[in-house]
Amino acid sequence: MDWTLELVMLPVSDVDRAKGFYEEQAGFKLDHDTRIGEDVRFVQLTPPGSGCSIAFGPGMSSMAPGSLEGLTLVVNDLDAARAFLIERGVDASPIQHYGEAGFEDGRGDPWNSFVFFADPDGNAWTVQERPAQA
């Protein structure tokens, strides 16, 4: 039996602002934006190439807006991913790696190169580079 993670709920304070950020700035594909009654709205977006989507909306989560950390996207070209985010106005960190003193500027060994950004509420994302396949 396969168990697949296909949806992560994000706690946001403003659904339209979050939708705009993820669709227009982060480049996620809008899967749907559905009202389920007067007080419930379900917005789902998927990162390019991902089998896992994010969703948010009023009535969807009891987490405080901006409280989610550790969301990780994996890419094969970290420079291109960072440039993509920066070009769209996302405040993405320089490329960093984990060293003896914690996170330090510059690339690290395979699987140890990262870029960090947050959505308008402060939900924290990591973009990690996958090593080239031999």
mmCIF file with all atom_site columns, N, CA and C in Angstrom, residues 14-72:
data_model
loop_
_atom_site.group_PDB
_atom_site.id
_atom_site.type_symbol
_atom_site.label_atom_id
_atom_site.label_alt_id
_atom_site.label_comp_id
_atom_site.label_asym_id
_atom_site.label_entity_id
_atom_site.label_seq_id
_atom_site.pdbx_PDB_ins_code
_atom_site.Cartn_x
_atom_site.Cartn_y
_atom_site.Cartn_z
_atom_site.occupancy
_atom_site.B_iso_or_equiv
_atom_site.pdbx_formal_charge
_atom_site.auth_seq_id
_atom_site.auth_comp_id
_atom_site.auth_asym_id
_atom_site.auth_atom_id
_atom_site.pdbx_PDB_model_num
ATOM 1   N N  . ASP A 1 14 ? -5.150  36.246 4.911   1.00 0.00 ? 14 ASP A N  1
ATOM 2   C CA . ASP A 1 14 ? -5.855  36.885 3.809   1.00 0.00 ? 14 ASP A CA 1
ATOM 3   C C  . ASP A 1 14 ? -5.777  35.956 2.600   1.00 0.00 ? 14 ASP A C  1
ATOM 4   N N  . VAL A 1 15 ? -6.886  35.326 2.261   1.00 0.00 ? 15 VAL A N  1
ATOM 5   C CA . VAL A 1 15 ? -6.905  34.314 1.207   1.00 0.00 ? 15 VAL A CA 1
ATOM 6   C C  . VAL A 1 15 ? -6.505  34.904 -0.148  1.00 0.00 ? 15 VAL A C  1
ATOM 7   N N  . ASP A 1 16 ? -7.031  36.063 -0.506  1.00 0.00 ? 16 ASP A N  1
ATOM 8   C CA . ASP A 1 16 ? -6.709  36.653 -1.804  1.00 0.00 ? 16 ASP A CA 1
ATOM 9   C C  . ASP A 1 16 ? -5.234  37.046 -1.897  1.00 0.00 ? 16 ASP A C  1
ATOM 10  N N  . ARG A 1 17 ? -4.694  37.594 -0.831  1.00 0.00 ? 17 ARG A N  1
ATOM 11  C CA . ARG A 1 17 ? -3.266  37.961 -0.817  1.00 0.00 ? 17 ARG A CA 1
ATOM 12  C C  . ARG A 1 17 ? -2.400  36.717 -0.954  1.00 0.00 ? 17 ARG A C  1
ATOM 13  N N  . ALA A 1 18 ? -2.735  35.653 -0.221  1.00 0.00 ? 18 ALA A N  1
ATOM 14  C CA . ALA A 1 18 ? -1.970  34.406 -0.300  1.00 0.00 ? 18 ALA A CA 1
ATOM 15  C C  . ALA A 1 18 ? -2.080  33.787 -1.692  1.00 0.00 ? 18 ALA A C  1
ATOM 16  N N  . LYS A 1 19 ? -3.283  33.794 -2.231  1.00 0.00 ? 19 LYS A N  1
ATOM 17  C CA . LYS A 1 19 ? -3.490  33.248 -3.582  1.00 0.00 ? 19 LYS A CA 1
ATOM 18  C C  . LYS A 1 19 ? -2.627  34.011 -4.589  1.00 0.00 ? 19 LYS A C  1
ATOM 19  N N  . GLY A 1 20 ? -2.624  35.330 -4.512  1.00 0.00 ? 20 GLY A N  1
ATOM 20  C CA . GLY A 1 20 ? -1.804  36.144 -5.399  1.00 0.00 ? 20 GLY A CA 1
ATOM 21  C C  . GLY A 1 20 ? -0.324  35.849 -5.248  1.00 0.00 ? 20 GLY A C  1
ATOM 22  N N  . PHE A 1 21 ? 0.131   35.727 -4.006  1.00 0.00 ? 21 PHE A N  1
ATOM 23  C CA . PHE A 1 21 ? 1.549   35.436 -3.765  1.00 0.00 ? 21 PHE A CA 1
ATOM 24  C C  . PHE A 1 21 ? 1.942   34.104 -4.383  1.00 0.00 ? 21 PHE A C  1
ATOM 25  N N  . TYR A 1 22 ? 1.216   33.059 -4.070  1.00 0.00 ? 22 TYR A N  1
ATOM 26  C CA . TYR A 1 22 ? 1.600   31.732 -4.540  1.00 0.00 ? 22 TYR A CA 1
ATOM 27  C C  . TYR A 1 22 ? 1.437   31.574 -6.045  1.00 0.00 ? 22 TYR A C  1
ATOM 28  N N  . GLU A 1 23 ? 0.409   32.165 -6.611  1.00 0.00 ? 23 GLU A N  1
ATOM 29  C CA . GLU A 1 23 ? 0.182   32.023 -8.052  1.00 0.00 ? 23 GLU A CA 1
ATOM 30  C C  . GLU A 1 23 ? 1.085   32.954 -8.860  1.00 0.00 ? 23 GLU A C  1
ATOM 31  N N  . GLU A 1 24 ? 1.132   34.218 -8.509  1.00 0.00 ? 24 GLU A N  1
ATOM 32  C CA . GLU A 1 24 ? 1.829   35.209 -9.316  1.00 0.00 ? 24 GLU A CA 1
ATOM 33  C C  . GLU A 1 24 ? 3.315   35.336 -8.978  1.00 0.00 ? 24 GLU A C  1
ATOM 34  N N  . GLN A 1 25 ? 3.669   35.182 -7.723  1.00 0.00 ? 25 GLN A N  1
ATOM 35  C CA . GLN A 1 25 ? 5.069   35.365 -7.346  1.00 0.00 ? 25 GLN A CA 1
ATOM 36  C C  . GLN A 1 25 ? 5.827   34.044 -7.233  1.00 0.00 ? 25 GLN A C  1
ATOM 37  N N  . ALA A 1 26 ? 5.266   33.062 -6.543  1.00 0.00 ? 26 ALA A N  1
ATOM 38  C CA . ALA A 1 26 ? 5.963   31.786 -6.370  1.00 0.00 ? 26 ALA A CA 1
ATOM 39  C C  . ALA A 1 26 ? 5.788   30.868 -7.573  1.00 0.00 ? 26 ALA A C  1
ATOM 40  N N  . GLY A 1 27 ? 4.839   31.176 -8.470  1.00 0.00 ? 27 GLY A N  1
ATOM 41  C CA . GLY A 1 27 ? 4.683   30.405 -9.693  1.00 0.00 ? 27 GLY A CA 1
ATOM 42  C C  . GLY A 1 27 ? 3.930   29.100 -9.548  1.00 0.00 ? 27 GLY A C  1
ATOM 43  N N  . PHE A 1 28 ? 3.164   28.946 -8.460  1.00 0.00 ? 28 PHE A N  1
ATOM 44  C CA . PHE A 1 28 ? 2.363   27.741 -8.281  1.00 0.00 ? 28 PHE A CA 1
ATOM 45  C C  . PHE A 1 28 ? 1.160   27.801 -9.221  1.00 0.00 ? 28 PHE A C  1
ATOM 46  N N  . LYS A 1 29 ? 0.671   26.627 -9.643  1.00 0.00 ? 29 LYS A N  1
ATOM 47  C CA . LYS A 1 29 ? -0.500  26.538 -10.520 1.00 0.00 ? 29 LYS A CA 1
ATOM 48  C C  . LYS A 1 29 ? -1.763  26.503 -9.664  1.00 0.00 ? 29 LYS A C  1
ATOM 49  N N  . LEU A 1 30 ? -2.713  27.357 -9.996  1.00 0.00 ? 30 LEU A N  1
ATOM 50  C CA . LEU A 1 30 ? -3.993  27.354 -9.300  1.00 0.00 ? 30 LEU A CA 1
ATOM 51  C C  . LEU A 1 30 ? -4.800  26.150 -9.768  1.00 0.00 ? 30 LEU A C  1
ATOM 52  N N  . ASP A 1 31 ? -5.109  25.245 -8.844  1.00 0.00 ? 31 ASP A N  1
ATOM 53  C CA . ASP A 1 31 ? -5.915  24.062 -9.160  1.00 0.00 ? 31 ASP A CA 1
ATOM 54  C C  . ASP A 1 31 ? -7.397  24.399 -9.078  1.00 0.00 ? 31 ASP A C  1
ATOM 55  N N  . HIS A 1 32 ? -7.780  25.052 -8.007  1.00 0.00 ? 32 HIS A N  1
ATOM 56  C CA . HIS A 1 32 ? -9.149  25.535 -7.896  1.00 0.00 ? 32 HIS A CA 1
ATOM 57  C C  . HIS A 1 32 ? -9.308  26.489 -6.730  1.00 0.00 ? 32 HIS A C  1
ATOM 58  N N  . ASP A 1 33 ? -10.364 27.285 -6.843  1.00 0.00 ? 33 ASP A N  1
ATOM 59  C CA . ASP A 1 33 ? -10.755 28.263 -5.835  1.00 0.00 ? 33 ASP A CA 1
ATOM 60  C C  . ASP A 1 33 ? -12.266 28.096 -5.696  1.00 0.00 ? 33 ASP A C  1
ATOM 61  N N  . THR A 1 34 ? -12.682 27.431 -4.631  1.00 0.00 ? 34 THR A N  1
ATOM 62  C CA . THR A 1 34 ? -14.078 27.023 -4.498  1.00 0.00 ? 34 THR A CA 1
ATOM 63  C C  . THR A 1 34 ? -14.676 27.540 -3.194  1.00 0.00 ? 34 THR A C  1
ATOM 64  N N  . ARG A 1 35 ? -15.863 28.076 -3.290  1.00 0.00 ? 35 ARG A N  1
ATOM 65  C CA . ARG A 1 35 ? -16.629 28.452 -2.095  1.00 0.00 ? 35 ARG A CA 1
ATOM 66  C C  . ARG A 1 35 ? -17.494 27.258 -1.708  1.00 0.00 ? 35 ARG A C  1
ATOM 67  N N  . ILE A 1 36 ? -17.435 26.913 -0.424  1.00 0.00 ? 36 ILE A N  1
ATOM 68  C CA . ILE A 1 36 ? -18.221 25.805 0.110   1.00 0.00 ? 36 ILE A CA 1
ATOM 69  C C  . ILE A 1 36 ? -19.126 26.400 1.178   1.00 0.00 ? 36 ILE A C  1
ATOM 70  N N  . GLY A 1 37 ? -20.027 27.218 0.763   1.00 0.00 ? 37 GLY A N  1
ATOM 71  C CA . GLY A 1 37 ? -20.883 27.908 1.711   1.00 0.00 ? 37 GLY A CA 1
ATOM 72  C C  . GLY A 1 37 ? -20.436 29.337 1.902   1.00 0.00 ? 37 GLY A C  1
ATOM 73  N N  . GLU A 1 38 ? -21.143 30.030 2.774   1.00 0.00 ? 38 GLU A N  1
ATOM 74  C CA . GLU A 1 38 ? -20.912 31.451 2.988   1.00 0.00 ? 38 GLU A CA 1
ATOM 75  C C  . GLU A 1 38 ? -19.578 31.746 3.682   1.00 0.00 ? 38 GLU A C  1
ATOM 76  N N  . ASP A 1 39 ? -19.170 30.883 4.621   1.00 0.00 ? 39 ASP A N  1
ATOM 77  C CA . ASP A 1 39 ? -17.978 31.157 5.425   1.00 0.00 ? 39 ASP A CA 1
ATOM 78  C C  . ASP A 1 39 ? -16.772 30.288 5.101   1.00 0.00 ? 39 ASP A C  1
ATOM 79  N N  . VAL A 1 40 ? -16.879 29.416 4.113   1.00 0.00 ? 40 VAL A N  1
ATOM 80  C CA . VAL A 1 40 ? -15.774 28.503 3.811   1.00 0.00 ? 40 VAL A CA 1
ATOM 81  C C  . VAL A 1 40 ? -15.381 28.652 2.344   1.00 0.00 ? 40 VAL A C  1
ATOM 82  N N  . ARG A 1 41 ? -14.074 28.829 2.135   1.00 0.00 ? 41 ARG A N  1
ATOM 83  C CA . ARG A 1 41 ? -13.498 28.929 0.795   1.00 0.00 ? 41 ARG A CA 1
ATOM 84  C C  . ARG A 1 41 ? -12.264 28.047 0.757   1.00 0.00 ? 41 ARG A C  1
ATOM 85  N N  . PHE A 1 42 ? -12.105 27.281 -0.301  1.00 0.00 ? 42 PHE A N  1
ATOM 86  C CA . PHE A 1 42 ? -10.993 26.338 -0.431  1.00 0.00 ? 42 PHE A CA 1
ATOM 87  C C  . PHE A 1 42 ? -10.192 26.692 -1.672  1.00 0.00 ? 42 PHE A C  1
ATOM 88  N N  . VAL A 1 43 ? -8.931  27.117 -1.464  1.00 0.00 ? 43 VAL A N  1
ATOM 89  C CA . VAL A 1 43 ? -8.034  27.469 -2.561  1.00 0.00 ? 43 VAL A CA 1
ATOM 90  C C  . VAL A 1 43 ? -6.900  26.457 -2.553  1.00 0.00 ? 43 VAL A C  1
ATOM 91  N N  . GLN A 1 44 ? -6.646  25.830 -3.696  1.00 0.00 ? 44 GLN A N  1
ATOM 92  C CA . GLN A 1 44 ? -5.582  24.834 -3.801  1.00 0.00 ? 44 GLN A CA 1
ATOM 93  C C  . GLN A 1 44 ? -4.660  25.205 -4.952  1.00 0.00 ? 44 GLN A C  1
ATOM 94  N N  . LEU A 1 45 ? -3.349  25.161 -4.679  1.00 0.00 ? 45 LEU A N  1
ATOM 95  C CA . LEU A 1 45 ? -2.331  25.438 -5.685  1.00 0.00 ? 45 LEU A CA 1
ATOM 96  C C  . LEU A 1 45 ? -1.251  24.369 -5.599  1.00 0.00 ? 45 LEU A C  1
ATOM 97  N N  . THR A 1 46 ? -0.558  24.140 -6.721  1.00 0.00 ? 46 THR A N  1
ATOM 98  C CA . THR A 1 46 ? 0.479   23.114 -6.767  1.00 0.00 ? 46 THR A CA 1
ATOM 99  C C  . THR A 1 46 ? 1.762   23.692 -7.340  1.00 0.00 ? 46 THR A C  1
ATOM 100 N N  . PRO A 1 47 ? 2.900   23.467 -6.663  1.00 0.00 ? 47 PRO A N  1
ATOM 101 C CA . PRO A 1 47 ? 4.187   23.897 -7.230  1.00 0.00 ? 47 PRO A CA 1
ATOM 102 C C  . PRO A 1 47 ? 4.457   23.162 -8.547  1.00 0.00 ? 47 PRO A C  1
ATOM 103 N N  . PRO A 1 48 ? 5.141   23.789 -9.494  1.00 0.00 ? 48 PRO A N  1
ATOM 104 C CA . PRO A 1 48 ? 5.428   23.137 -10.772 1.00 0.00 ? 48 PRO A CA 1
ATOM 105 C C  . PRO A 1 48 ? 6.129   21.789 -10.557 1.00 0.00 ? 48 PRO A C  1
ATOM 106 N N  . GLY A 1 49 ? 5.596   20.742 -11.169 1.00 0.00 ? 49 GLY A N  1
ATOM 107 C CA . GLY A 1 49 ? 6.207   19.421 -11.104 1.00 0.00 ? 49 GLY A CA 1
ATOM 108 C C  . GLY A 1 49 ? 5.956   18.646 -9.825  1.00 0.00 ? 49 GLY A C  1
ATOM 109 N N  . SER A 1 50 ? 5.203   19.184 -8.897  1.00 0.00 ? 50 SER A N  1
ATOM 110 C CA . SER A 1 50 ? 4.996   18.536 -7.597  1.00 0.00 ? 50 SER A CA 1
ATOM 111 C C  . SER A 1 50 ? 3.760   17.643 -7.599  1.00 0.00 ? 50 SER A C  1
ATOM 112 N N  . GLY A 1 51 ? 3.827   16.586 -6.804  1.00 0.00 ? 51 GLY A N  1
ATOM 113 C CA . GLY A 1 51 ? 2.670   15.738 -6.570  1.00 0.00 ? 51 GLY A CA 1
ATOM 114 C C  . GLY A 1 51 ? 1.926   16.136 -5.314  1.00 0.00 ? 51 GLY A C  1
ATOM 115 N N  . CYS A 1 52 ? 2.420   17.170 -4.629  1.00 0.00 ? 52 CYS A N  1
ATOM 116 C CA . CYS A 1 52 ? 1.808   17.641 -3.388  1.00 0.00 ? 52 CYS A CA 1
ATOM 117 C C  . CYS A 1 52 ? 1.392   19.095 -3.574  1.00 0.00 ? 52 CYS A C  1
ATOM 118 N N  . SER A 1 53 ? 0.174   19.407 -3.158  1.00 0.00 ? 53 SER A N  1
ATOM 119 C CA . SER A 1 53 ? -0.373  20.751 -3.284  1.00 0.00 ? 53 SER A CA 1
ATOM 120 C C  . SER A 1 53 ? -0.470  21.423 -1.921  1.00 0.00 ? 53 SER A C  1
ATOM 121 N N  . ILE A 1 54 ? -0.725  22.723 -1.951  1.00 0.00 ? 54 ILE A N  1
ATOM 122 C CA . ILE A 1 54 ? -1.044  23.468 -0.739  1.00 0.00 ? 54 ILE A CA 1
ATOM 123 C C  . ILE A 1 54 ? -2.487  23.930 -0.844  1.00 0.00 ? 54 ILE A C  1
ATOM 124 N N  . ALA A 1 55 ? -3.113  24.161 0.291   1.00 0.00 ? 55 ALA A N  1
ATOM 125 C CA . ALA A 1 55 ? -4.482  24.669 0.298   1.00 0.00 ? 55 ALA A CA 1
ATOM 126 C C  . ALA A 1 55 ? -4.657  25.583 1.494   1.00 0.00 ? 55 ALA A C  1
ATOM 127 N N  . PHE A 1 56 ? -5.573  26.532 1.344   1.00 0.00 ? 56 PHE A N  1
ATOM 128 C CA . PHE A 1 56 ? -5.877  27.442 2.443   1.00 0.00 ? 56 PHE A CA 1
ATOM 129 C C  . PHE A 1 56 ? -7.250  28.033 2.221   1.00 0.00 ? 56 PHE A C  1
ATOM 130 N N  . GLY A 1 57 ? -7.753  28.638 3.253   1.00 0.00 ? 57 GLY A N  1
ATOM 131 C CA . GLY A 1 57 ? -9.041  29.304 3.182   1.00 0.00 ? 57 GLY A CA 1
ATOM 132 C C  . GLY A 1 57 ? -9.658  29.399 4.557   1.00 0.00 ? 57 GLY A C  1
ATOM 133 N N  . PRO A 1 58 ? -10.598 30.317 4.723   1.00 0.00 ? 58 PRO A N  1
ATOM 134 C CA . PRO A 1 58 ? -11.261 30.443 6.025   1.00 0.00 ? 58 PRO A CA 1
ATOM 135 C C  . PRO A 1 58 ? -11.996 29.140 6.352   1.00 0.00 ? 58 PRO A C  1
ATOM 136 N N  . GLY A 1 59 ? -11.875 28.745 7.594   1.00 0.00 ? 59 GLY A N  1
ATOM 137 C CA . GLY A 1 59 ? -12.520 27.517 8.027   1.00 0.00 ? 59 GLY A CA 1
ATOM 138 C C  . GLY A 1 59 ? -11.740 26.264 7.708   1.00 0.00 ? 59 GLY A C  1
ATOM 139 N N  . MET A 1 60 ? -10.525 26.388 7.154   1.00 0.00 ? 60 MET A N  1
ATOM 140 C CA . MET A 1 60 ? -9.740  25.227 6.741   1.00 0.00 ? 60 MET A CA 1
ATOM 141 C C  . MET A 1 60 ? -8.681  24.808 7.758   1.00 0.00 ? 60 MET A C  1
ATOM 142 N N  . SER A 1 61 ? -8.273  25.702 8.657   1.00 0.00 ? 61 SER A N  1
ATOM 143 C CA . SER A 1 61 ? -7.192  25.374 9.585   1.00 0.00 ? 61 SER A CA 1
ATOM 144 C C  . SER A 1 61 ? -7.352  26.150 10.886  1.00 0.00 ? 61 SER A C  1
ATOM 145 N N  . SER A 1 62 ? -6.964  25.521 11.968  1.00 0.00 ? 62 SER A N  1
ATOM 146 C CA . SER A 1 62 ? -6.977  26.215 13.259  1.00 0.00 ? 62 SER A CA 1
ATOM 147 C C  . SER A 1 62 ? -5.592  26.754 13.635  1.00 0.00 ? 62 SER A C  1
ATOM 148 N N  . MET A 1 63 ? -4.583  26.536 12.773  1.00 0.00 ? 63 MET A N  1
ATOM 149 C CA . MET A 1 63 ? -3.240  27.058 13.033  1.00 0.00 ? 63 MET A CA 1
ATOM 150 C C  . MET A 1 63 ? -3.240  28.577 12.896  1.00 0.00 ? 63 MET A C  1
ATOM 151 N N  . ALA A 1 64 ? -2.371  29.232 13.643  1.00 0.00 ? 64 ALA A N  1
ATOM 152 C CA . ALA A 1 64 ? -2.229  30.683 13.533  1.00 0.00 ? 64 ALA A CA 1
ATOM 153 C C  . ALA A 1 64 ? -1.589  31.035 12.188  1.00 0.00 ? 64 ALA A C  1
ATOM 154 N N  . PRO A 1 65 ? -2.077  32.079 11.505  1.00 0.00 ? 65 PRO A N  1
ATOM 155 C CA . PRO A 1 65 ? -1.471  32.481 10.238  1.00 0.00 ? 65 PRO A CA 1
ATOM 156 C C  . PRO A 1 65 ? 0.034   32.705 10.389  1.00 0.00 ? 65 PRO A C  1
ATOM 157 N N  . GLY A 1 66 ? 0.785   32.157 9.445   1.00 0.00 ? 66 GLY A N  1
ATOM 158 C CA . GLY A 1 66 ? 2.234   32.329 9.448   1.00 0.00 ? 66 GLY A CA 1
ATOM 159 C C  . GLY A 1 66 ? 2.984   31.379 10.354  1.00 0.00 ? 66 GLY A C  1
ATOM 160 N N  . SER A 1 67 ? 2.334   30.414 10.959  1.00 0.00 ? 67 SER A N  1
ATOM 161 C CA . SER A 1 67 ? 2.991   29.549 11.938  1.00 0.00 ? 67 SER A CA 1
ATOM 162 C C  . SER A 1 67 ? 3.626   28.293 11.357  1.00 0.00 ? 67 SER A C  1
ATOM 163 N N  . LEU A 1 68 ? 3.445   28.044 10.072  1.00 0.00 ? 68 LEU A N  1
ATOM 164 C CA . LEU A 1 68 ? 3.976   26.818 9.474   1.00 0.00 ? 68 LEU A CA 1
ATOM 165 C C  . LEU A 1 68 ? 5.411   27.030 9.019   1.00 0.00 ? 68 LEU A C  1
ATOM 166 N N  . GLU A 1 69 ? 6.283   26.133 9.427   1.00 0.00 ? 69 GLU A N  1
ATOM 167 C CA . GLU A 1 69 ? 7.704   26.184 9.057   1.00 0.00 ? 69 GLU A CA 1
ATOM 168 C C  . GLU A 1 69 ? 8.116   24.832 8.504   1.00 0.00 ? 69 GLU A C  1
ATOM 169 N N  . GLY A 1 70 ? 9.212   24.817 7.774   1.00 0.00 ? 70 GLY A N  1
ATOM 170 C CA . GLY A 1 70 ? 9.783   23.556 7.328   1.00 0.00 ? 70 GLY A CA 1
ATOM 171 C C  . GLY A 1 70 ? 9.238   23.035 6.017   1.00 0.00 ? 70 GLY A C  1
ATOM 172 N N  . LEU A 1 71 ? 8.438   23.817 5.320   1.00 0.00 ? 71 LEU A N  1
ATOM 173 C CA . LEU A 1 71 ? 7.970   23.404 4.004   1.00 0.00 ? 71 LEU A CA 1
ATOM 174 C C  . LEU A 1 71 ? 9.168   23.414 3.062   1.00 0.00 ? 71 LEU A C  1
ATOM 175 N N  . THR A 1 72 ? 9.408   22.316 2.357   1.00 0.00 ? 72 THR A N  1
ATOM 176 C CA . THR A 1 72 ? 10.608  22.214 1.535   1.00 0.00 ? 72 THR A CA 1
ATOM 177 C C  . THR A 1 72 ? 10.259  21.849 0.100   1.00 0.00 ? 72 THR A C  1
#
